[in-house]
PDB file of C-alpha atoms in Angstrom:
ATOM      1  CA  MET S   1      -7.686  -5.691   0.948  1.00 54.00           C
ATOM      2  CA  GLY S   2      -5.596  -7.407   3.596  1.00 57.00           C
ATOM      3  CA  ASN S   3      -6.036 -10.837   1.993  1.00 67.00           C
ATOM      4  CA  VAL S   4      -4.138  -9.671  -1.114  1.00 80.00           C
ATOM      5  CA  THR S   5      -0.956 -10.542   0.761  1.00 81.00           C
ATOM      6  CA  LEU S   6      -1.766 -14.259   0.528  1.00 85.00           C
ATOM      7  CA  PHE S   7      -0.884 -14.152  -3.161  1.00 88.00           C
ATOM      8  CA  ALA S   8       2.723 -13.305  -2.302  1.00 88.00           C
ATOM      9  CA  LYS S   9       2.900 -16.838  -0.871  1.00 89.00           C
ATOM     10  CA  LEU S  10       0.437 -18.666  -3.131  1.00 88.00           C
ATOM     11  CA  LEU S  11       2.319 -17.644  -6.293  1.00 91.00           C
ATOM     12  CA  PRO S  12       5.820 -19.234  -6.249  1.00 91.00           C
ATOM     13  CA  PHE S  13       7.449 -16.484  -8.315  1.00 94.00           C
ATOM     14  CA  PRO S  14       9.591 -13.415  -7.588  1.00 94.00           C
ATOM     15  CA  ALA S  15       7.763 -10.320  -6.332  1.00 94.00           C
ATOM     16  CA  VAL S  16       8.581  -8.419  -9.543  1.00 95.00           C
ATOM     17  CA  THR S  17       6.925 -11.123 -11.648  1.00 95.00           C
ATOM     18  CA  ILE S  18       3.781 -11.266  -9.491  1.00 95.00           C
ATOM     19  CA  ILE S  19       3.378  -7.485  -9.446  1.00 95.00           C
ATOM     20  CA  SER S  20       3.973  -7.277 -13.210  1.00 94.00           C
ATOM     21  CA  GLY S  21       1.104  -9.671 -13.826  1.00 93.00           C
ATOM     22  CA  ARG S  22      -1.073  -7.896 -11.275  1.00 91.00           C
ATOM     23  CA  ALA S  23      -0.493  -4.493 -12.856  1.00 93.00           C
ATOM     24  CA  LEU S  24      -0.884  -5.763 -16.421  1.00 93.00           C
ATOM     25  CA  PHE S  25      -4.228  -7.456 -15.782  1.00 91.00           C
ATOM     26  CA  SER S  26      -5.422  -4.452 -13.769  1.00 91.00           C
ATOM     27  CA  VAL S  27      -4.615  -2.174 -16.720  1.00 93.00           C
ATOM     28  CA  LEU S  28      -6.618  -4.427 -19.047  1.00 92.00           C
ATOM     29  CA  ILE S  29      -9.583  -4.555 -16.664  1.00 89.00           C
ATOM     30  CA  LEU S  30      -9.651  -0.824 -15.978  1.00 89.00           C
ATOM     31  CA  GLY S  31      -9.033  -0.055 -19.650  1.00 91.00           C
ATOM     32  CA  LEU S  32     -12.051  -2.175 -20.580  1.00 90.00           C
ATOM     33  CA  PHE S  33     -14.100  -0.364 -17.948  1.00 86.00           C
ATOM     34  CA  PHE S  34     -13.140   3.059 -19.330  1.00 89.00           C
ATOM     35  CA  TRP S  35     -13.888   1.900 -22.882  1.00 91.00           C
ATOM     36  CA  ILE S  36     -17.343   0.537 -21.983  1.00 89.00           C
ATOM     37  CA  ARG S  37     -18.222   3.657 -20.012  1.00 86.00           C
ATOM     38  CA  GLY S  38     -16.806   5.982 -22.671  1.00 86.00           C
ATOM     39  CA  LYS S  39     -14.591   7.687 -20.103  1.00 84.00           C
ATOM     40  CA  SER S  40     -11.653   9.826 -21.165  1.00 83.00           C
ATOM     41  CA  VAL S  41      -8.213   9.195 -19.685  1.00 87.00           C
ATOM     42  CA  SER S  42      -6.535  12.214 -21.245  1.00 89.00           C
ATOM     43  CA  TYR S  43      -4.542  14.821 -19.313  1.00 92.00           C
ATOM     44  CA  ARG S  44      -4.556  18.581 -19.692  1.00 91.00           C
ATOM     45  CA  SER S  45      -0.807  18.645 -20.203  1.00 92.00           C
ATOM     46  CA  PHE S  46       2.118  16.298 -20.729  1.00 93.00           C
ATOM     47  CA  LYS S  47       3.556  17.629 -17.470  1.00 93.00           C
ATOM     48  CA  ASP S  48       0.561  16.310 -15.519  1.00 93.00           C
ATOM     49  CA  PHE S  49       0.780  12.943 -17.269  1.00 95.00           C
ATOM     50  CA  SER S  50       4.519  12.701 -16.582  1.00 95.00           C
ATOM     51  CA  PHE S  51       3.961  13.549 -12.925  1.00 94.00           C
ATOM     52  CA  VAL S  52       1.332  10.823 -12.442  1.00 93.00           C
ATOM     53  CA  PHE S  53       3.425   8.348 -14.465  1.00 96.00           C
ATOM     54  CA  GLY S  54       6.408   9.061 -12.218  1.00 95.00           C
ATOM     55  CA  ILE S  55       4.266   8.384  -9.150  1.00 93.00           C
ATOM     56  CA  GLY S  56       3.394   5.059 -10.778  1.00 93.00           C
ATOM     57  CA  ILE S  57       7.082   4.106 -10.676  1.00 96.00           C
ATOM     58  CA  LEU S  58       7.056   4.718  -6.913  1.00 94.00           C
ATOM     59  CA  PHE S  59       3.888   2.610  -6.746  1.00 92.00           C
ATOM     60  CA  ALA S  60       5.717  -0.232  -8.514  1.00 95.00           C
ATOM     61  CA  LEU S  61       8.633  -0.084  -6.077  1.00 96.00           C
ATOM     62  CA  HIS S  62       6.194  -0.023  -3.141  1.00 94.00           C
ATOM     63  CA  TRP S  63       4.349  -3.123  -4.353  1.00 93.00           C
ATOM     64  CA  VAL S  64       7.525  -5.069  -5.111  1.00 95.00           C
ATOM     65  CA  THR S  65       9.197  -4.298  -1.777  1.00 96.00           C
ATOM     66  CA  TYR S  66       5.945  -5.093   0.049  1.00 94.00           C
ATOM     67  CA  PHE S  67       5.515  -8.499  -1.576  1.00 95.00           C
ATOM     68  CA  HIS S  68       9.228  -9.247  -1.183  1.00 95.00           C
ATOM     69  CA  SER S  69       8.949  -8.405   2.523  1.00 95.00           C
ATOM     70  CA  ILE S  70       6.181 -10.990   2.869  1.00 93.00           C
ATOM     71  CA  GLN S  71       8.037 -13.603   0.831  1.00 94.00           C
ATOM     72  CA  VAL S  72      11.239 -13.441   2.902  1.00 94.00           C
ATOM     73  CA  SER S  73       9.357 -13.372   6.231  1.00 91.00           C
ATOM     74  CA  THR S  74       5.617 -13.815   6.862  1.00 89.00           C
ATOM     75  CA  VAL S  75       2.369 -12.125   5.908  1.00 89.00           C
ATOM     76  CA  ALA S  76       1.986 -10.675   9.414  1.00 87.00           C
ATOM     77  CA  VAL S  77       5.505  -9.203   9.516  1.00 89.00           C
ATOM     78  CA  GLY S  78       5.157  -7.639   6.062  1.00 89.00           C
ATOM     79  CA  MET S  79       1.760  -6.107   6.793  1.00 87.00           C
ATOM     80  CA  LEU S  80       2.678  -4.744  10.210  1.00 86.00           C
ATOM     81  CA  SER S  81       5.887  -3.227   8.842  1.00 89.00           C
ATOM     82  CA  LEU S  82       3.918  -1.543   6.057  1.00 89.00           C
ATOM     83  CA  PHE S  83       1.489  -0.032   8.533  1.00 82.00           C
ATOM     84  CA  THR S  84       4.127   2.323   9.834  1.00 84.00           C
ATOM     85  CA  TYR S  85       3.221   4.417   6.746  1.00 83.00           C
ATOM     86  CA  PRO S  86       0.695   6.706   8.569  1.00 78.00           C
ATOM     87  CA  VAL S  87       3.507   7.839  10.863  1.00 79.00           C
ATOM     88  CA  PHE S  88       5.891   8.414   7.946  1.00 84.00           C
ATOM     89  CA  SER S  89       3.124  10.355   6.209  1.00 81.00           C
ATOM     90  CA  ALA S  90       2.776  12.587   9.266  1.00 79.00           C
ATOM     91  CA  ILE S  91       6.504  13.348   9.142  1.00 82.00           C
ATOM     92  CA  LEU S  92       6.748  13.863   5.378  1.00 85.00           C
ATOM     93  CA  GLU S  93       3.543  15.816   4.706  1.00 80.00           C
ATOM     94  CA  PRO S  94       4.668  19.068   6.423  1.00 82.00           C
ATOM     95  CA  MET S  95       8.053  18.788   4.692  1.00 82.00           C
ATOM     96  CA  PHE S  96       6.293  18.637   1.312  1.00 78.00           C
ATOM     97  CA  GLY S  97       4.657  21.943   2.218  1.00 75.00           C
ATOM     98  CA  GLY S  98       7.900  23.538   3.327  1.00 76.00           C
ATOM     99  CA  LYS S  99       7.074  23.282   7.041  1.00 80.00           C
ATOM    100  CA  ARG S 100       8.775  21.623   9.978  1.00 81.00           C
ATOM    101  CA  PRO S 101       7.540  18.132  10.927  1.00 76.00           C
ATOM    102  CA  ASP S 102       5.445  17.788  14.063  1.00 77.00           C
ATOM    103  CA  PRO S 103       7.648  16.633  16.995  1.00 82.00           C
ATOM    104  CA  PHE S 104       4.833  14.303  18.094  1.00 80.00           C
ATOM    105  CA  ALA S 105       5.068  12.565  14.720  1.00 77.00           C
ATOM    106  CA  PHE S 106       8.715  11.804  15.475  1.00 77.00           C
ATOM    107  CA  PHE S 107       7.645  10.390  18.827  1.00 81.00           C
ATOM    108  CA  LEU S 108       5.131   8.113  17.124  1.00 78.00           C
ATOM    109  CA  ALA S 109       7.809   7.050  14.626  1.00 79.00           C
ATOM    110  CA  CYS S 110      10.153   6.062  17.447  1.00 81.00           C
ATOM    111  CA  PHE S 111       7.325   4.216  19.197  1.00 80.00           C
ATOM    112  CA  SER S 112       6.499   2.384  15.944  1.00 82.00           C
ATOM    113  CA  PHE S 113      10.124   1.344  15.567  1.00 80.00           C
ATOM    114  CA  PHE S 114       9.988   0.056  19.127  1.00 83.00           C
ATOM    115  CA  GLY S 115       7.068  -2.127  18.000  1.00 83.00           C
ATOM    116  CA  LEU S 116       9.150  -3.388  15.079  1.00 83.00           C
ATOM    117  CA  PHE S 117      12.011  -4.111  17.475  1.00 83.00           C
ATOM    118  CA  LEU S 118       9.661  -6.314  19.499  1.00 81.00           C
ATOM    119  CA  ILE S 119       8.805  -8.309  16.366  1.00 81.00           C
ATOM    120  CA  VAL S 120      12.395  -9.039  15.312  1.00 81.00           C
ATOM    121  CA  PRO S 121      14.163 -11.661  17.449  1.00 74.00           C
ATOM    122  CA  ASP S 122      17.622 -10.871  16.009  1.00 78.00           C
ATOM    123  CA  LEU S 123      18.822  -7.609  14.433  1.00 78.00           C
ATOM    124  CA  SER S 124      20.868  -9.362  11.769  1.00 85.00           C
ATOM    125  CA  TRP S 125      20.487  -9.496   8.005  1.00 89.00           C
ATOM    126  CA  ASP S 126      20.818 -13.274   8.278  1.00 87.00           C
ATOM    127  CA  ASN S 127      17.483 -13.263  10.108  1.00 89.00           C
ATOM    128  CA  GLN S 128      14.552 -13.430   7.681  1.00 90.00           C
ATOM    129  CA  MET S 129      12.214 -11.591  10.048  1.00 89.00           C
ATOM    130  CA  PHE S 130      14.661  -8.684  10.138  1.00 92.00           C
ATOM    131  CA  GLN S 131      14.839  -8.671   6.335  1.00 94.00           C
ATOM    132  CA  GLY S 132      11.052  -8.642   6.173  1.00 93.00           C
ATOM    133  CA  VAL S 133      10.829  -5.674   8.531  1.00 92.00           C
ATOM    134  CA  VAL S 134      13.453  -3.679   6.600  1.00 94.00           C
ATOM    135  CA  TRP S 135      11.776  -4.270   3.236  1.00 96.00           C
ATOM    136  CA  GLY S 136       8.393  -3.542   4.814  1.00 93.00           C
ATOM    137  CA  VAL S 137       9.579  -0.205   6.188  1.00 93.00           C
ATOM    138  CA  VAL S 138      11.073   0.726   2.790  1.00 96.00           C
ATOM    139  CA  SER S 139       7.687  -0.106   1.254  1.00 95.00           C
ATOM    140  CA  ALA S 140       5.932   2.027   3.898  1.00 92.00           C
ATOM    141  CA  VAL S 141       8.089   5.072   3.083  1.00 93.00           C
ATOM    142  CA  LEU S 142       7.468   4.631  -0.658  1.00 94.00           C
ATOM    143  CA  TYR S 143       3.739   4.240  -0.031  1.00 88.00           C
ATOM    144  CA  ALA S 144       3.608   7.395   2.082  1.00 86.00           C
ATOM    145  CA  ILE S 145       5.433   9.407  -0.606  1.00 90.00           C
ATOM    146  CA  ARG S 146       3.209   7.964  -3.346  1.00 88.00           C
ATOM    147  CA  ASN S 147       0.043   8.893  -1.446  1.00 82.00           C
ATOM    148  CA  LEU S 148       1.218  12.437  -0.710  1.00 83.00           C
ATOM    149  CA  LEU S 149       2.154  13.054  -4.343  1.00 86.00           C
ATOM    150  CA  THR S 150      -1.067  11.484  -5.612  1.00 83.00           C
ATOM    151  CA  LYS S 151      -3.080  13.747  -3.324  1.00 78.00           C
ATOM    152  CA  GLU S 152      -1.847  16.760  -5.312  1.00 78.00           C
ATOM    153  CA  MET S 153      -3.431  15.383  -8.507  1.00 80.00           C
ATOM    154  CA  HIS S 154      -6.772  14.297  -6.999  1.00 73.00           C
ATOM    155  CA  VAL S 155      -7.979  17.879  -7.243  1.00 73.00           C
ATOM    156  CA  HIS S 156      -7.660  17.854 -11.032  1.00 82.00           C
ATOM    157  CA  TYR S 157      -8.321  14.248 -12.121  1.00 84.00           C
ATOM    158  CA  PRO S 158     -10.547  11.306 -11.055  1.00 82.00           C
ATOM    159  CA  SER S 159      -8.944   8.745  -8.775  1.00 79.00           C
ATOM    160  CA  ALA S 160      -9.621   5.890 -11.231  1.00 81.00           C
ATOM    161  CA  GLN S 161      -7.791   7.731 -14.010  1.00 87.00           C
ATOM    162  CA  ILE S 162      -4.796   8.380 -11.756  1.00 87.00           C
ATOM    163  CA  LEU S 163      -4.730   4.734 -10.666  1.00 86.00           C
ATOM    164  CA  PHE S 164      -4.973   3.585 -14.315  1.00 91.00           C
ATOM    165  CA  THR S 165      -1.966   5.716 -15.313  1.00 93.00           C
ATOM    166  CA  GLN S 166       0.041   4.538 -12.332  1.00 92.00           C
ATOM    167  CA  LEU S 167      -0.695   0.917 -13.195  1.00 92.00           C
ATOM    168  CA  ILE S 168       0.481   1.507 -16.771  1.00 95.00           C
ATOM    169  CA  ALA S 169       3.738   2.903 -15.390  1.00 96.00           C
ATOM    170  CA  THR S 170       4.065  -0.063 -13.041  1.00 95.00           C
ATOM    171  CA  SER S 171       3.578  -2.511 -15.921  1.00 94.00           C
ATOM    172  CA  LEU S 172       6.048  -0.818 -18.264  1.00 95.00           C
ATOM    173  CA  VAL S 173       8.735  -0.485 -15.595  1.00 95.00           C
ATOM    174  CA  LEU S 174       8.507  -4.039 -14.250  1.00 95.00           C
ATOM    175  CA  LEU S 175       7.715  -6.174 -17.306  1.00 93.00           C
ATOM    176  CA  PRO S 176      11.348  -6.232 -18.590  1.00 93.00           C
ATOM    177  CA  PHE S 177      12.405  -7.764 -15.249  1.00 93.00           C
ATOM    178  CA  ALA S 178       9.482 -10.184 -14.857  1.00 93.00           C
ATOM    179  CA  ASP S 179      11.313 -13.508 -15.068  1.00 92.00           C
ATOM    180  CA  GLY S 180       8.898 -16.400 -15.492  1.00 92.00           C
ATOM    181  CA  LEU S 181       5.865 -14.257 -16.301  1.00 93.00           C
ATOM    182  CA  PHE S 182       4.809 -16.386 -19.296  1.00 92.00           C
ATOM    183  CA  VAL S 183       5.399 -19.565 -17.306  1.00 93.00           C
ATOM    184  CA  MET S 184       3.145 -18.207 -14.569  1.00 93.00           C
ATOM    185  CA  LEU S 185       0.385 -17.205 -16.988  1.00 90.00           C
ATOM    186  CA  ALA S 186       0.587 -20.537 -18.832  1.00 92.00           C
ATOM    187  CA  GLU S 187      -0.365 -22.424 -15.666  1.00 92.00           C
ATOM    188  CA  PRO S 188      -4.204 -22.308 -15.313  1.00 92.00           C
ATOM    189  CA  LYS S 189      -4.140 -22.192 -11.501  1.00 92.00           C
ATOM    190  CA  TYR S 190      -1.676 -19.308 -11.395  1.00 93.00           C
ATOM    191  CA  LEU S 191      -3.537 -17.520 -14.192  1.00 92.00           C
ATOM    192  CA  VAL S 192      -6.736 -17.666 -12.123  1.00 92.00           C
ATOM    193  CA  PHE S 193      -4.811 -16.331  -9.107  1.00 91.00           C
ATOM    194  CA  GLN S 194      -3.576 -13.397 -11.192  1.00 91.00           C
ATOM    195  CA  VAL S 195      -7.025 -12.592 -12.565  1.00 89.00           C
ATOM    196  CA  VAL S 196      -8.509 -12.660  -9.050  1.00 89.00           C
ATOM    197  CA  LEU S 197      -5.607 -10.595  -7.703  1.00 88.00           C
ATOM    198  CA  ALA S 198      -5.983  -7.969 -10.425  1.00 87.00           C
ATOM    199  CA  GLY S 199      -9.764  -7.979 -10.772  1.00 83.00           C
ATOM    200  CA  VAL S 200     -11.008  -8.416  -7.204  1.00 82.00           C
ATOM    201  CA  PHE S 201      -8.145  -7.295  -4.972  1.00 80.00           C
ATOM    202  CA  THR S 202      -6.812  -4.450  -7.136  1.00 79.00           C
ATOM    203  CA  SER S 203      -9.299  -2.916  -9.577  1.00 75.00           C
ATOM    204  CA  LEU S 204     -12.505  -3.638  -7.631  1.00 74.00           C
ATOM    205  CA  ALA S 205     -11.061  -3.282  -4.129  1.00 71.00           C
ATOM    206  CA  HIS S 206      -9.363   0.044  -4.840  1.00 62.00           C
ATOM    207  CA  THR S 207     -12.512   1.378  -6.536  1.00 63.00           C
ATOM    208  CA  ILE S 208     -14.703   0.411  -3.567  1.00 66.00           C
ATOM    209  CA  TRP S 209     -12.177   1.867  -1.148  1.00 60.00           C
ATOM    210  CA  ILE S 210     -12.028   5.195  -2.999  1.00 55.00           C
ATOM    211  CA  ARG S 211     -15.828   5.395  -3.179  1.00 56.00           C
ATOM    212  CA  SER S 212     -16.167   4.536   0.522  1.00 54.00           C
ATOM    213  CA  LEU S 213     -14.253   7.690   1.404  1.00 46.00           C
ATOM    214  CA  SER S 214     -17.231   9.739   0.233  1.00 49.00           C
ATOM    215  CA  ASN S 215     -19.511   7.963   2.737  1.00 53.00           C
ATOM    216  CA  LEU S 216     -17.139   7.384   5.674  1.00 49.00           C
ATOM    217  CA  SER S 217     -15.243   9.860   7.776  1.00 46.00           C
ATOM    218  CA  VAL S 218     -11.466   9.973   7.455  1.00 43.00           C
ATOM    219  CA  THR S 219     -11.204   8.553  10.980  1.00 44.00           C
ATOM    220  CA  THR S 220     -13.522   5.622  10.250  1.00 50.00           C
ATOM    221  CA  ALA S 221     -11.812   4.813   6.934  1.00 53.00           C
ATOM    222  CA  GLY S 222      -8.352   5.047   8.491  1.00 52.00           C
ATOM    223  CA  THR S 223      -9.321   2.913  11.467  1.00 54.00           C
ATOM    224  CA  LEU S 224     -10.845   0.253   9.208  1.00 58.00           C
ATOM    225  CA  SER S 225      -7.643   0.160   7.136  1.00 66.00           C
ATOM    226  CA  THR S 226      -5.588  -0.604  10.238  1.00 64.00           C
ATOM    227  CA  LEU S 227      -7.652  -3.771  10.684  1.00 67.00           C
ATOM    228  CA  SER S 228      -6.044  -5.168   7.512  1.00 74.00           C
ATOM    229  CA  PRO S 229      -2.962  -6.615   9.267  1.00 76.00           C
ATOM    230  CA  ILE S 230      -5.238  -8.347  11.771  1.00 73.00           C
ATOM    231  CA  TYR S 231      -7.516 -10.184   9.348  1.00 71.00           C
ATOM    232  CA  GLY S 232      -4.639 -10.609   6.890  1.00 75.00           C
ATOM    233  CA  SER S 233      -2.590 -12.360   9.584  1.00 77.00           C
ATOM    234  CA  LEU S 234      -5.555 -14.525  10.574  1.00 78.00           C
ATOM    235  CA  ALA S 235      -6.084 -15.479   6.924  1.00 78.00           C
ATOM    236  CA  ALA S 236      -2.405 -16.436   6.613  1.00 81.00           C
ATOM    237  CA  TRP S 237      -2.756 -18.471   9.800  1.00 81.00           C
ATOM    238  CA  TYR S 238      -5.779 -20.333   8.397  1.00 78.00           C
ATOM    239  CA  PHE S 239      -4.754 -20.801   4.745  1.00 79.00           C
ATOM    240  CA  LEU S 240      -0.943 -20.902   4.963  1.00 82.00           C
ATOM    241  CA  GLY S 241      -0.380 -22.243   8.459  1.00 84.00           C
ATOM    242  CA  GLU S 242       1.699 -19.200   9.463  1.00 83.00           C
ATOM    243  CA  VAL S 243       1.248 -19.117  13.245  1.00 79.00           C
ATOM    244  CA  PRO S 244       2.264 -15.665  14.568  1.00 74.00           C
ATOM    245  CA  PRO S 245       4.581 -15.824  17.609  1.00 74.00           C
ATOM    246  CA  ASP S 246       3.508 -14.081  20.817  1.00 75.00           C
ATOM    247  CA  ARG S 247       6.043 -11.285  20.368  1.00 75.00           C
ATOM    248  CA  LEU S 248       4.505 -10.427  16.990  1.00 78.00           C
ATOM    249  CA  TRP S 249       1.126  -9.688  18.571  1.00 79.00           C
ATOM    250  CA  LEU S 250       2.793  -7.415  21.117  1.00 81.00           C
ATOM    251  CA  GLY S 251       4.868  -5.535  18.549  1.00 82.00           C
ATOM    252  CA  GLY S 252       1.941  -5.403  16.142  1.00 79.00           C
ATOM    253  CA  GLY S 253      -0.261  -3.920  18.844  1.00 83.00           C
ATOM    254  CA  VAL S 254       2.243  -1.107  19.361  1.00 82.00           C
ATOM    255  CA  ILE S 255       2.450  -0.375  15.608  1.00 79.00           C
ATOM    256  CA  LEU S 256      -1.317  -0.386  15.072  1.00 79.00           C
ATOM    257  CA  PHE S 257      -1.808   1.791  18.167  1.00 83.00           C
ATOM    258  CA  CYS S 258       0.510   4.395  16.619  1.00 77.00           C
ATOM    259  CA  ALA S 259      -1.265   4.164  13.254  1.00 75.00           C
ATOM    260  CA  ILE S 260      -4.748   4.570  14.787  1.00 77.00           C
ATOM    261  CA  LEU S 261      -3.559   7.403  17.026  1.00 79.00           C
ATOM    262  CA  GLU S 262      -2.186   9.256  13.997  1.00 74.00           C
ATOM    263  CA  VAL S 263      -5.479   8.771  12.105  1.00 70.00           C
ATOM    264  CA  PHE S 264      -7.478  10.270  14.973  1.00 75.00           C
ATOM    265  CA  ARG S 265      -4.946  13.056  15.433  1.00 74.00           C
ATOM    266  CA  LYS S 266      -5.190  14.026  11.756  1.00 69.00           C
ATOM    267  CA  GLN S 267      -8.985  14.026  11.955  1.00 69.00           C
ATOM    268  CA  ALA S 268      -8.859  16.284  15.028  1.00 72.00           C
ATOM    269  CA  GLU S 269      -6.517  18.697  13.243  1.00 69.00           C
ATOM    270  CA  SER S 270      -8.775  18.734  10.189  1.00 63.00           C
ATOM    271  CA  GLY S 271     -11.822  19.464  12.347  1.00 63.00           C
ATOM    272  CA  LYS S 272      -9.985  22.281  14.096  1.00 63.00           C
ATOM    273  CA  ARG S 273      -9.055  23.886  10.773  1.00 60.00           C
ATOM    274  CA  GLU S 274     -12.693  23.728   9.634  1.00 57.00           C
ATOM    275  CA  GLU S 275     -13.804  25.438  12.842  1.00 56.00           C
ATOM    276  CA  GLU S 276     -11.243  28.191  12.348  1.00 54.00           C
ATOM    277  CA  LYS S 277     -12.582  28.833   8.838  1.00 54.00           C
ATOM    278  CA  LEU S 278     -16.079  29.336  10.258  1.00 46.00           C
ATOM    279  CA  ILE S 279     -14.932  31.844  12.870  1.00 52.00           C
TER     280      ILE S 279
END
């Protein structure tokens, strides 16, 4: 799914407009899938629907800030900034359960920010790399919150149904602000980009990813996800000519090290809890 970031550069429109089209086409594709399969998308209560719909608004903000981060900087900067989200998840998850955050999670957060500091040549809002990092970190926090809230509903509803509802929320929230949407869809090349973005890199990719979790361990799945910034950056290098500076590889290495370490740490904690249940 790392190559989805290329569309933030290939489509010369604001992030809100691109994400509006992406969400709208994804809703149509998933809706058609549910209709063909005869699947129900109803909820047991309006409260549950409202909760998932509200998470969809966070999803919209995450997507927009993520694409905007890439547009003002580079694909590599946006992706690496986003991949601080495992560390933010480690800090926020205990707080959602009324517990104190793990001090080691704070250490990893500081280390991740050190990696971001290595990427940015100038800590000034006039610097586009700095803007990209800031928007990327905002997107990472929103993504972490969205995932933690979504996790609460996975017990009761299928992942595809939750994603479908969130995409509806994303479409409804962003469409009023999607300047140039009809212009974008009227251009055949951009229309094809949107269909590919929604069909292949959203509906299909997210479905495959969710299904892979039933066959892969959490550690394997998490580690594979951290490869996204690497092949995404290489794709941007090849297709867009965005050559990453040396300092970006160094800072990116620090960030991905923290993300992978947190994935393995979570898997170890999960395994320990399972062992305690058996005792």
